[in-house]
mmCIF file of C-alpha atoms in Angstrom:
data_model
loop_
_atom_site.group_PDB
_atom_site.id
_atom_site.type_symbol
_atom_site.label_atom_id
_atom_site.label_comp_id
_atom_site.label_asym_id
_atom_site.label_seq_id
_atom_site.Cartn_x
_atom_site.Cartn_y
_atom_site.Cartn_z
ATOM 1 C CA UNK E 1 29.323 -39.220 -21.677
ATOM 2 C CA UNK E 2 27.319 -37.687 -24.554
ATOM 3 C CA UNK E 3 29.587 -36.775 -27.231
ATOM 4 C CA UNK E 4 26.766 -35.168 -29.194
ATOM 5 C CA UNK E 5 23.285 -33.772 -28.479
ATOM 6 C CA UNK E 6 19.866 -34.276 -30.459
ATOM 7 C CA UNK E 7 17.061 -32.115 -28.887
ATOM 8 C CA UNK E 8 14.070 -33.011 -28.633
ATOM 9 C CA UNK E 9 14.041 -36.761 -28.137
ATOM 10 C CA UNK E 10 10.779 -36.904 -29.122
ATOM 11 C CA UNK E 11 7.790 -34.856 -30.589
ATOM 12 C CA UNK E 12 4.618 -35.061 -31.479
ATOM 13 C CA UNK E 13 3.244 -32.751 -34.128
ATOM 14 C CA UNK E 14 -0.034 -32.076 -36.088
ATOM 15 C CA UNK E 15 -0.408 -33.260 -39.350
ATOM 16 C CA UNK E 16 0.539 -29.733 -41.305
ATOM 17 C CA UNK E 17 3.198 -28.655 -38.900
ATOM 18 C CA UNK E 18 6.768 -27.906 -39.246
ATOM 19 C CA UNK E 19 9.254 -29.250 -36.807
ATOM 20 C CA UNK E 20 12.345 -28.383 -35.842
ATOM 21 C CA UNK E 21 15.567 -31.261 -34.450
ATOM 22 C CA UNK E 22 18.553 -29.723 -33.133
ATOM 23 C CA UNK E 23 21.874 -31.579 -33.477
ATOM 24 C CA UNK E 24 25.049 -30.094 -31.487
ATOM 25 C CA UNK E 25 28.438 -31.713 -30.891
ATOM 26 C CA UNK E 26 29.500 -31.207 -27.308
ATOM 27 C CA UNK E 27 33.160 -31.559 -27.269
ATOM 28 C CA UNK E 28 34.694 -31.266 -30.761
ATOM 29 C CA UNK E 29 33.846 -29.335 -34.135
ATOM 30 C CA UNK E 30 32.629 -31.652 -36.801
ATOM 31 C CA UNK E 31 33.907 -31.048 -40.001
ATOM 32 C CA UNK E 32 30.891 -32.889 -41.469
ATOM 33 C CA UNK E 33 26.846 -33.622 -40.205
ATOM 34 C CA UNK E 34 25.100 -36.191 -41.249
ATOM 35 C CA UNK E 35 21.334 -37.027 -41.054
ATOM 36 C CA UNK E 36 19.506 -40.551 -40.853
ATOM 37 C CA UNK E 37 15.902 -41.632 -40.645
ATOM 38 C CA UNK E 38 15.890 -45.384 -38.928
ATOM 39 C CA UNK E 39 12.312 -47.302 -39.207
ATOM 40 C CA UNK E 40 11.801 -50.244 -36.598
ATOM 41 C CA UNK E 41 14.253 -52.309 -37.147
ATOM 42 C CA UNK E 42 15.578 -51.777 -39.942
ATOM 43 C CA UNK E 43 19.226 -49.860 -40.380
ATOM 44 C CA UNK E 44 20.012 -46.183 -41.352
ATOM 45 C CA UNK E 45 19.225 -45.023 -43.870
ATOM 46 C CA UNK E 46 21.512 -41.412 -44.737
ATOM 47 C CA UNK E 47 19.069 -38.363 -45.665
ATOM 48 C CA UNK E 48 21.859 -36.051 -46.095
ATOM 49 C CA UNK E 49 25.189 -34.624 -45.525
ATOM 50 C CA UNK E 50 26.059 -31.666 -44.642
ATOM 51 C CA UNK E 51 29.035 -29.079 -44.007
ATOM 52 C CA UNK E 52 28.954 -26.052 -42.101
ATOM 53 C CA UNK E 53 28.378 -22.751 -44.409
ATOM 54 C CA UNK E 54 27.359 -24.660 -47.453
ATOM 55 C CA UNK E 55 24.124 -26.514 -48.661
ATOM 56 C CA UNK E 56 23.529 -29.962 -47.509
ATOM 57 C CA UNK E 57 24.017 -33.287 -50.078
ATOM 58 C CA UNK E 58 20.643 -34.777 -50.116
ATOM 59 C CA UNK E 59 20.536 -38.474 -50.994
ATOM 60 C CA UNK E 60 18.233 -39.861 -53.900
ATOM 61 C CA UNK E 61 14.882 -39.512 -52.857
ATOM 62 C CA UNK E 62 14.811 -37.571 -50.032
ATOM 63 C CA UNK E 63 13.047 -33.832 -50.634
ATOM 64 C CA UNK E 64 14.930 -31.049 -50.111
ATOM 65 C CA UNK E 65 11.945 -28.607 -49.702
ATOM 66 C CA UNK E 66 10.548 -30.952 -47.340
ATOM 67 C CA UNK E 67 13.591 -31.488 -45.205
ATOM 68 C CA UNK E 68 15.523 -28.524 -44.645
ATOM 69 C CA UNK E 69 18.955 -28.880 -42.985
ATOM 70 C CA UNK E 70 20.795 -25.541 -42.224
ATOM 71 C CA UNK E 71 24.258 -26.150 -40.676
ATOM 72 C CA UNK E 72 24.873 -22.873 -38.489
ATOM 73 C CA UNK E 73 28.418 -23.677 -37.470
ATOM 74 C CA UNK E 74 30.888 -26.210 -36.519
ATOM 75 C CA UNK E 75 29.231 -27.342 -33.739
ATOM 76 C CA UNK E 76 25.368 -27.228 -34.350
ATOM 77 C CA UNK E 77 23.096 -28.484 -36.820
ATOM 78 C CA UNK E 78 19.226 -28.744 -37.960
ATOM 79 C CA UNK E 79 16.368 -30.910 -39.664
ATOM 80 C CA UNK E 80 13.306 -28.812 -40.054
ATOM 81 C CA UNK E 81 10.541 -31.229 -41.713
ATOM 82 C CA UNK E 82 8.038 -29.011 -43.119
ATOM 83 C CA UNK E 83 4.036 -29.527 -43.366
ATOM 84 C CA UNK E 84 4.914 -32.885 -41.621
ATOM 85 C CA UNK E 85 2.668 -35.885 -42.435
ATOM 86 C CA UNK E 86 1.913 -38.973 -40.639
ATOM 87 C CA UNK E 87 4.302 -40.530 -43.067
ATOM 88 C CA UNK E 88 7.320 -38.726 -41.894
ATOM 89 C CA UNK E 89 6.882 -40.324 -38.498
ATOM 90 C CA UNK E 90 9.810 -41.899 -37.898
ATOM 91 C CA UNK E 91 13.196 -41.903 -35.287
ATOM 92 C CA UNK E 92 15.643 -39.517 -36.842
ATOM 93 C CA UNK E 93 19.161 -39.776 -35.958
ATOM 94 C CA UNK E 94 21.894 -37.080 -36.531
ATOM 95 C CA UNK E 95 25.701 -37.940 -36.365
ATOM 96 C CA UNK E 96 29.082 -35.452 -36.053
ATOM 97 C CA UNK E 97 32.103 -36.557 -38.112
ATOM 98 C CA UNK E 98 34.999 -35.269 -36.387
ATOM 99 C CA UNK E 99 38.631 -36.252 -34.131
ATOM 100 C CA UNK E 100 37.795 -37.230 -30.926
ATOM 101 C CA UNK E 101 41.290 -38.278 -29.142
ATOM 102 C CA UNK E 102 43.159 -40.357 -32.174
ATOM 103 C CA UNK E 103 40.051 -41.469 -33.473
ATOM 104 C CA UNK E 104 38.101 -39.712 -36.577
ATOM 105 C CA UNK E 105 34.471 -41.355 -36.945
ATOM 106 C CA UNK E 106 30.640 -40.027 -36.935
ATOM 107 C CA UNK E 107 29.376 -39.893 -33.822
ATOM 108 C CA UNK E 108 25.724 -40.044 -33.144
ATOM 109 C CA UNK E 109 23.106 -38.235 -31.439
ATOM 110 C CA UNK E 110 20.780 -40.282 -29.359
ATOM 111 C CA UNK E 111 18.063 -39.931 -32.513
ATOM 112 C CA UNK E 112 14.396 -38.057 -31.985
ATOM 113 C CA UNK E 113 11.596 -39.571 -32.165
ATOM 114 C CA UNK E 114 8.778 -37.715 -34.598
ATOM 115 C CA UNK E 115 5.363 -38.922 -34.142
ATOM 116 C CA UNK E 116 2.576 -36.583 -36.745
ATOM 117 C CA UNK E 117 -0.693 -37.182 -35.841
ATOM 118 C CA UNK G 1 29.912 -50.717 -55.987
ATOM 119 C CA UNK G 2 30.607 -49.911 -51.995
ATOM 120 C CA UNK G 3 28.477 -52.167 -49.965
ATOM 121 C CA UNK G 4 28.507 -53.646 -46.286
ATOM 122 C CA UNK G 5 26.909 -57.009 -45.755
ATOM 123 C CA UNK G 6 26.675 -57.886 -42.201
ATOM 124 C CA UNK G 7 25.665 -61.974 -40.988
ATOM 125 C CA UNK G 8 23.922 -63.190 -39.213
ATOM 126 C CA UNK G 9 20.816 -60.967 -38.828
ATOM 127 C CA UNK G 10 20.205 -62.150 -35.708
ATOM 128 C CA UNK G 11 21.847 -64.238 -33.224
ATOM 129 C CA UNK G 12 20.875 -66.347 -29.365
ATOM 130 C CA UNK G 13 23.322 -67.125 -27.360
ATOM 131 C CA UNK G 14 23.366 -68.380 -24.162
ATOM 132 C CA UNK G 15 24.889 -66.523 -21.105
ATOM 133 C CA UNK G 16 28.516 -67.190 -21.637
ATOM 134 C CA UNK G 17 28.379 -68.776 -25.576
ATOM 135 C CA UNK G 18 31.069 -66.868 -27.217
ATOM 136 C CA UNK G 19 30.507 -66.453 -30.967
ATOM 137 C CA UNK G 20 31.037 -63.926 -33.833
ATOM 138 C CA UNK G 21 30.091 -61.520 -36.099
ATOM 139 C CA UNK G 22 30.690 -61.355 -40.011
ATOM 140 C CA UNK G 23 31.070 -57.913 -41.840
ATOM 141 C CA UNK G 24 31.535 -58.217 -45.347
ATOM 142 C CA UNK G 25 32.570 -55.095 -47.195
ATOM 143 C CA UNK G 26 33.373 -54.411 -50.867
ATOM 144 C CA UNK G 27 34.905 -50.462 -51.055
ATOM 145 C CA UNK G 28 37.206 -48.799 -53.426
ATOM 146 C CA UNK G 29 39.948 -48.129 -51.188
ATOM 147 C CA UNK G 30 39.219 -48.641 -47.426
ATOM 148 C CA UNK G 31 39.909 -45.360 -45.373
ATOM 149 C CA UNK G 32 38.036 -47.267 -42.232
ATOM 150 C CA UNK G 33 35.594 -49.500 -40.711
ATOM 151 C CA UNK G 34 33.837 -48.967 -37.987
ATOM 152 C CA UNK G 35 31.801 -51.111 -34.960
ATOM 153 C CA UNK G 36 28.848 -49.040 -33.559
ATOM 154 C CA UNK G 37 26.175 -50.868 -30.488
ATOM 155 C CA UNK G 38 22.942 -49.824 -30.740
ATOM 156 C CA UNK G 39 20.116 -50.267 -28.758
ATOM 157 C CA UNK G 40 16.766 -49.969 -28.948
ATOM 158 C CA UNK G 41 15.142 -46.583 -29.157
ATOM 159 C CA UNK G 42 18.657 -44.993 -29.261
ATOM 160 C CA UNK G 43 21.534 -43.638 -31.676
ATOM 161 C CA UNK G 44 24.687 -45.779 -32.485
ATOM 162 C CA UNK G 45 27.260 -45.933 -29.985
ATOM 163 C CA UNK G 46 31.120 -45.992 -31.379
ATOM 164 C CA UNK G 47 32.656 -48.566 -30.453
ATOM 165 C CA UNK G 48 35.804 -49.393 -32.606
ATOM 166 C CA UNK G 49 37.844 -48.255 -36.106
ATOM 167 C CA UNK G 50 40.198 -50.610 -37.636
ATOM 168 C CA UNK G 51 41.967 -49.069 -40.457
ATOM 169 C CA UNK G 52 44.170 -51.890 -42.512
ATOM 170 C CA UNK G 53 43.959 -55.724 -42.961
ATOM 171 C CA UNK G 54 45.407 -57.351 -39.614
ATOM 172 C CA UNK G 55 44.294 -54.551 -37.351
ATOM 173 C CA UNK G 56 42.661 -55.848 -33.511
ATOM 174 C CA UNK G 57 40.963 -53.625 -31.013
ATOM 175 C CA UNK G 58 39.685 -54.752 -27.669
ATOM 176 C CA UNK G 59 37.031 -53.213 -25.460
ATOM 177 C CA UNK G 60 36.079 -55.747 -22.602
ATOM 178 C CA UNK G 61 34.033 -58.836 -23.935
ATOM 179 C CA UNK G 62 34.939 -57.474 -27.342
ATOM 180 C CA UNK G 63 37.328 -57.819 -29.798
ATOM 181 C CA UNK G 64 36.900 -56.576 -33.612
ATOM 182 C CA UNK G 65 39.400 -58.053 -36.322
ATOM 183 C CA UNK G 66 39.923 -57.093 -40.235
ATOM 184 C CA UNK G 67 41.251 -58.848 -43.148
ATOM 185 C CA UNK G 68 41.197 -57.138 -46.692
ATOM 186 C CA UNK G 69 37.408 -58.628 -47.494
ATOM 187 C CA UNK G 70 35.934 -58.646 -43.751
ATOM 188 C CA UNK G 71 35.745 -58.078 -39.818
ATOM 189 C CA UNK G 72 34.273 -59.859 -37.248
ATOM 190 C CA UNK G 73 33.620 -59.006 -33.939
ATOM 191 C CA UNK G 74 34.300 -61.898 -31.223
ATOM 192 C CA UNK G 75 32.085 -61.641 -28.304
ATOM 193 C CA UNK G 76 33.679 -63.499 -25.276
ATOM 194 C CA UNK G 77 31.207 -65.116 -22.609
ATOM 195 C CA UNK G 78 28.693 -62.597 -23.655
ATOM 196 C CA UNK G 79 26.361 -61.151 -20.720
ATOM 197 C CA UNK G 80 22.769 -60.350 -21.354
ATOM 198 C CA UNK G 81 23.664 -56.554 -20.992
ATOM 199 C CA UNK G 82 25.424 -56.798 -24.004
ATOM 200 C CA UNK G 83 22.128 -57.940 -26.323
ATOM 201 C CA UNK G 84 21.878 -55.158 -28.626
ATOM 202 C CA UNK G 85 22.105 -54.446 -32.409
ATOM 203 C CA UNK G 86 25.763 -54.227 -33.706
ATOM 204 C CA UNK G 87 26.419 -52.211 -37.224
ATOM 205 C CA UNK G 88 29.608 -51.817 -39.076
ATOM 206 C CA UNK G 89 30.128 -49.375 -41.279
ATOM 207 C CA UNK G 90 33.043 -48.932 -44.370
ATOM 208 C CA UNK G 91 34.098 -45.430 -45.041
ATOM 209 C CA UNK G 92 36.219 -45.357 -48.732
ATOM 210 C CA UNK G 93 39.044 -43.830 -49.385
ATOM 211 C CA UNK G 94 37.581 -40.585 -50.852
ATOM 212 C CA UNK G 95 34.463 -38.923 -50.186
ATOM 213 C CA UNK G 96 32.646 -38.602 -46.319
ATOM 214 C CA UNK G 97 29.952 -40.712 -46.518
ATOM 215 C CA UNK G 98 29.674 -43.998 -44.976
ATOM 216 C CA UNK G 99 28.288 -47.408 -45.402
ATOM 217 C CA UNK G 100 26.555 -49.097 -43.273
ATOM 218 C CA UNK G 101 25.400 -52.938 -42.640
ATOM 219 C CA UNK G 102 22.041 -53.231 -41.604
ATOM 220 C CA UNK G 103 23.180 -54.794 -38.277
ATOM 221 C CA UNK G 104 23.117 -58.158 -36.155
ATOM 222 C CA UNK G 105 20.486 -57.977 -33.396
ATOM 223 C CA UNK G 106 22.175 -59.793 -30.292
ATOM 224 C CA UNK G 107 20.378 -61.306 -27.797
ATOM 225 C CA UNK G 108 21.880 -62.888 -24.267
ATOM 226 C CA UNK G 109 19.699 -65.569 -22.868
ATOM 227 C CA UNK G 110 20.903 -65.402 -18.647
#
């Protein structure tokens, strides 16, 4: 089953509004979050990283005022893209890094889909 | 520089037509790679770690391998259901983030 949550799977937004993506791990605390934006077919491509209690690592290009990531706890995670544009329609992705069993790996949500009209 | 090259970008088999998949990684110190499915419209699903030169892990039709420059994964009389996108991913040695390929796109001709 569904090691980790992304809610909602999709959403469509006016051009101007803010939207909030939740990302929860279900069955483990993940020492690290991660968040990806994936265009059609292409691969990821890492937004940011983030650890719970402390500001997120934003990658080269990516604006922090425009993607805010606030990592409540251990087990729950969010992307809030503010005064969304068209542009920012996208699938976003969010993956836990944490032991599950033996195995220590980032495990992914099942992505949201953002359409902005 | 800590990069993942993954070949082919796409591949047709036929029902049955076992072949392979190439990851090529360069990373200062490999902690662990990683084989993730993906299809369409949804995240990456885990499907294996190998952690040093030599490693094999199984899962039904597939079997991933390493060596100190690369890992393929060997898909055995493949079934349409398992056309889908495969990534691999290198994490290094220090640090959290990963690397990722940008994927094979698998598709089973019945």
């Amino acid at each position: 089953g569904a090691v980790v949550s992304q809610h909602p799977s999709w959403v469509i937004c006016k051009s101007g509004t803010s939207v909030k993506i939740e990302c929860r791990s279900l069955d483990f605390q993940a020492t690290t979050m991660f968040w990806y934006r994936q265009f059609p077919k292409q691969s990821l491509m890492l937004m940011a990283t983030s650890n719970e209690g402390s500001k997120a690592t934003y990658e080269q290009g990516v604006e922090k005022d425009k993607f805010l990531i606030n990592h409540a706890s251990l087990t729950l995670s969010t992307l809030t893209v503010t005064s969304a544009h068209p542009e920012d329609s996208s699938f976003y992705i969010c993956s836990a890094r944490g032991e599950r069993g033996a195995v220590d790996t980032q495990y992914f949500g099942p992505g949201t889909r953002l359409t902005v009209l | 520089e800590d990069q993942v090259t993954q070949s082919p970008e796409a591949l047709r088999l036929q029902e049955g037509e076992s072949s392979s998949l190439n990851c090529s990684y360069t990373v200062s110190g490999l902690r662990g790679l990683f084989w993730y499915r993906q299809d369409p419209g949804k995240g990456p699903e885990f499907l294996f770690t190998l952690y040093s030169a030599g490693e094999e892990k199984e899962k039904e039709r597939l079997k991933a391998t390493l060596t100190k420059k690369e890992s393929f994964l060997h898909i055995t009389a493949p079934k349409p259901e398992d056309s889908a996108t495969y990534l691999c991913a290198v994490q290094p040695n220090t640090g959290n983030q990963f690397y990722f390929g940008t994927g094979t796109s698998l598709t089973v001709i019945p």
